[in-house]
Amino acid sequence: PSLLRAISSKTFNMRNIITILMVLISPTMVAPTSVDLIPIELPVKKEVVIIKNMDLFLHDLGHRESGNRYDVVNQFGYMGKYQFGKSTLKTLKIKVTKDAFLNSPDLQEYAMQQNLLYNKKKLQKYIDKFEGQEINGILITESGILAAAHLGGAGSVKKYFRSGKVMEDGNGVKITSYLNKFSGYKLNI
């Protein structure tokens, strides 16, 4: 009845509007008796700032490559947390047995640092030219380029930027997936 009176009268005030809304939402709700509204403090959603740094990059890349396991060897013979091949270790001038490499987390971390430095030197021209650009929906960053080079070698990254040819590894993982997945980390190398 009070709802019909409020609707039929020409004077709608805040109390009437609240009453109408409450009845529409839940007919069993009790209408407020005063026009004073009590402010309700709603939780404020805070923006989460994710700091993507070198440590997180190495953790995420290691997780993608091996589940962060230093003792893993895949079906193609790639070893350790970052799945290094013998030829890459040779290029980095790391001469060690398979067992010694697998049993030395420090050596594997050193190899990864050396690999990043090596690939950055080989790809600096491409980093300078393409960083910050979007190519085929992928934001190009230094970290993405270096991750892609870790997956497929610096040559496959150069070929991608020159011709658009996308290399993939023996498991069918494309370098563009690494360009995308590992984009936006601050490496400071």
Short mmCIF file of C-alpha atoms in Angstrom, two decimals:
data_model
loop_
_atom_site.label_atom_id
_atom_site.label_comp_id
_atom_site.label_asym_id
_atom_site.label_seq_id
_atom_site.Cartn_x
_atom_site.Cartn_y
_atom_site.Cartn_z
CA PRO A 1 0.00 0.00 0.00
CA SER A 2 2.71 2.54 0.89
CA LEU A 3 4.51 1.63 -2.32
CA LEU A 4 1.38 2.36 -4.38
CA ARG A 5 0.84 5.66 -2.57
CA ALA A 6 4.45 6.66 -3.24
CA ILE A 7 4.15 5.78 -6.90
CA SER A 8 0.78 7.49 -7.38
CA SER A 9 1.83 10.72 -5.66
CA LYS A 10 3.74 13.26 -7.66
CA THR A 11 6.24 13.87 -4.90
CA PHE A 12 8.98 11.32 -4.87
CA ASN A 13 11.56 11.91 -2.19
CA MET A 14 14.66 9.91 -1.27
CA ARG A 15 12.73 7.88 1.31
CA ASN A 16 10.12 6.85 -1.25
CA ILE A 17 12.77 5.84 -3.78
CA ILE A 18 14.60 3.75 -1.19
CA THR A 19 11.33 2.12 -0.13
CA ILE A 20 10.49 1.24 -3.73
CA LEU A 21 13.93 -0.21 -4.33
CA MET A 22 13.84 -2.24 -1.13
CA VAL A 23 10.42 -3.68 -1.92
CA LEU A 24 11.49 -4.57 -5.43
CA ILE A 25 14.67 -6.23 -4.19
CA SER A 26 13.06 -8.05 -1.29
CA PRO A 27 9.40 -7.60 -0.34
CA THR A 28 10.15 -8.80 3.20
CA MET A 29 12.67 -6.02 3.88
CA VAL A 30 11.66 -3.30 6.28
CA ALA A 31 11.70 0.18 4.82
CA PRO A 32 13.87 2.80 6.53
CA THR A 33 12.08 5.13 8.88
CA SER A 34 14.24 8.13 8.24
CA VAL A 35 15.77 9.76 5.20
CA ASP A 36 19.20 9.82 6.81
CA LEU A 37 21.36 7.33 5.02
CA ILE A 38 24.14 5.59 6.89
CA PRO A 39 27.28 5.53 4.79
CA ILE A 40 28.57 2.03 4.23
CA GLU A 41 32.29 1.63 3.82
CA LEU A 42 32.85 -0.62 0.87
CA PRO A 43 36.14 -2.47 0.56
CA VAL A 44 38.47 -0.65 -1.78
CA LYS A 45 40.16 -2.81 -4.35
CA LYS A 46 43.81 -1.84 -4.37
CA GLU A 47 45.91 -2.15 -7.45
CA VAL A 48 48.45 -4.92 -7.08
CA VAL A 49 51.86 -3.93 -8.33
CA ILE A 50 53.82 -6.86 -9.65
CA ILE A 51 57.54 -6.34 -9.72
CA LYS A 52 58.97 -8.50 -12.43
CA ASN A 53 62.69 -8.54 -11.79
CA MET A 54 65.64 -10.79 -12.67
CA ASP A 55 64.99 -13.22 -9.80
CA LEU A 56 61.37 -13.67 -10.84
CA PHE A 57 62.41 -14.01 -14.49
CA LEU A 58 64.86 -16.80 -13.62
CA HIS A 59 62.31 -18.51 -11.40
CA ASP A 60 59.56 -18.32 -14.05
CA LEU A 61 61.86 -19.43 -16.88
CA GLY A 62 63.23 -22.27 -14.76
CA HIS A 63 59.71 -23.30 -13.87
CA ARG A 64 58.70 -23.35 -17.53
CA GLU A 65 61.80 -25.27 -18.58
CA SER A 66 62.05 -27.88 -15.81
CA GLY A 67 59.75 -27.12 -12.90
CA ASN A 68 62.83 -25.46 -11.33
CA ARG A 69 64.56 -28.82 -10.98
CA TYR A 70 68.33 -28.82 -11.33
CA ASP A 71 68.57 -32.59 -11.85
CA VAL A 72 66.26 -32.99 -14.88
CA VAL A 73 67.33 -34.29 -18.29
CA ASN A 74 64.70 -34.32 -21.04
CA GLN A 75 64.26 -36.78 -23.91
CA PHE A 76 66.53 -34.66 -26.13
CA GLY A 77 69.38 -34.57 -23.60
CA TYR A 78 68.83 -30.98 -22.43
CA MET A 79 69.91 -30.65 -18.82
CA GLY A 80 69.10 -28.90 -15.59
CA LYS A 81 66.83 -26.14 -14.44
CA TYR A 82 67.16 -24.17 -17.69
CA GLN A 83 67.50 -27.19 -20.01
CA PHE A 84 70.92 -26.47 -21.48
CA GLY A 85 72.27 -28.45 -24.38
CA LYS A 86 75.91 -29.48 -24.69
CA SER A 87 76.42 -27.16 -27.68
CA THR A 88 75.21 -24.10 -25.74
CA LEU A 89 77.49 -24.95 -22.82
CA LYS A 90 80.38 -25.33 -25.29
CA THR A 91 79.55 -21.91 -26.81
CA LEU A 92 79.61 -20.43 -23.30
CA LYS A 93 83.00 -22.13 -22.71
CA ILE A 94 81.62 -24.24 -19.87
CA LYS A 95 83.38 -27.60 -20.02
CA VAL A 96 81.89 -29.98 -17.51
CA THR A 97 80.50 -33.50 -17.34
CA LYS A 98 76.77 -34.10 -17.38
CA ASP A 99 76.82 -35.30 -13.76
CA ALA A 100 78.88 -32.35 -12.57
CA PHE A 101 76.49 -29.93 -14.30
CA LEU A 102 73.37 -31.60 -12.91
CA ASN A 103 74.81 -31.63 -9.38
CA SER A 104 75.78 -27.96 -9.33
CA PRO A 105 72.94 -25.43 -9.02
CA ASP A 106 75.55 -22.65 -8.81
CA LEU A 107 77.08 -23.70 -12.13
CA GLN A 108 73.63 -23.82 -13.75
CA GLU A 109 72.81 -20.31 -12.50
CA TYR A 110 76.21 -19.09 -13.76
CA ALA A 111 75.53 -20.71 -17.15
CA MET A 112 72.16 -18.94 -17.35
CA GLN A 113 73.73 -15.57 -16.53
CA GLN A 114 76.39 -16.15 -19.18
CA ASN A 115 73.76 -17.22 -21.71
CA LEU A 116 71.72 -14.07 -21.10
CA LEU A 117 74.82 -11.89 -21.54
CA TYR A 118 75.82 -13.77 -24.71
CA ASN A 119 72.34 -13.52 -26.25
CA LYS A 120 71.97 -9.87 -25.28
CA LYS A 121 75.24 -9.07 -27.05
CA LYS A 122 74.09 -10.97 -30.17
CA LEU A 123 70.62 -9.39 -30.15
CA GLN A 124 71.25 -5.83 -28.90
CA LYS A 125 70.44 -4.35 -32.33
CA TYR A 126 67.03 -6.07 -32.30
CA ILE A 127 66.35 -5.10 -28.69
CA ASP A 128 67.10 -1.46 -29.52
CA LYS A 129 64.99 -1.54 -32.69
CA PHE A 130 61.90 -3.47 -31.54
CA GLU A 131 61.59 -3.02 -27.76
CA GLY A 132 58.26 -1.40 -26.90
CA GLN A 133 56.67 -2.25 -30.24
CA GLU A 134 53.76 -4.63 -30.63
CA ILE A 135 54.25 -7.28 -33.28
CA ASN A 136 51.45 -9.73 -34.04
CA GLY A 137 49.82 -8.88 -30.71
CA ILE A 138 53.03 -9.39 -28.69
CA LEU A 139 54.65 -6.54 -26.77
CA ILE A 140 58.34 -6.88 -27.55
CA THR A 141 60.68 -6.46 -24.58
CA GLU A 142 64.29 -7.31 -23.83
CA SER A 143 63.26 -10.07 -21.43
CA GLY A 144 60.95 -11.66 -24.00
CA ILE A 145 63.66 -11.53 -26.66
CA LEU A 146 66.23 -13.12 -24.35
CA ALA A 147 63.80 -15.83 -23.25
CA ALA A 148 62.98 -16.60 -26.90
CA ALA A 149 66.71 -16.78 -27.63
CA HIS A 150 67.15 -19.19 -24.72
CA LEU A 151 64.48 -21.42 -26.26
CA GLY A 152 65.55 -21.31 -29.90
CA GLY A 153 68.89 -19.53 -30.11
CA ALA A 154 69.74 -15.98 -31.11
CA GLY A 155 69.62 -16.92 -34.80
CA SER A 156 65.97 -17.95 -34.64
CA VAL A 157 65.07 -14.65 -32.97
CA LYS A 158 66.93 -12.69 -35.66
CA LYS A 159 65.13 -14.71 -38.35
CA TYR A 160 61.76 -13.95 -36.71
CA PHE A 161 62.39 -10.20 -36.77
CA ARG A 162 63.78 -10.27 -40.31
CA SER A 163 61.25 -12.54 -42.01
CA GLY A 164 58.47 -13.42 -39.58
CA LYS A 165 59.49 -17.10 -39.60
CA VAL A 166 58.59 -18.65 -36.24
CA MET A 167 60.90 -21.40 -35.00
CA GLU A 168 59.73 -24.01 -32.53
CA ASP A 169 61.67 -26.44 -30.38
CA GLY A 170 61.47 -30.25 -30.41
CA ASN A 171 58.42 -30.12 -28.13
CA GLY A 172 56.55 -27.80 -30.49
CA VAL A 173 57.01 -24.68 -28.32
CA LYS A 174 57.24 -21.58 -30.50
CA ILE A 175 59.67 -18.75 -29.77
CA THR A 176 56.73 -16.34 -30.02
CA SER A 177 55.22 -17.99 -26.94
CA TYR A 178 58.40 -17.08 -25.02
CA LEU A 179 58.44 -13.57 -26.51
CA ASN A 180 54.96 -13.15 -25.07
CA LYS A 181 55.14 -15.10 -21.80
CA PHE A 182 58.41 -13.56 -20.64
CA SER A 183 57.70 -10.00 -21.74
CA GLY A 184 58.08 -7.16 -19.28
CA TYR A 185 60.69 -8.32 -16.76
CA LYS A 186 63.34 -5.81 -15.66
CA LEU A 187 66.60 -7.69 -16.07
CA ASN A 188 69.32 -5.06 -15.53
CA ILE A 189 71.97 -6.91 -17.52
#
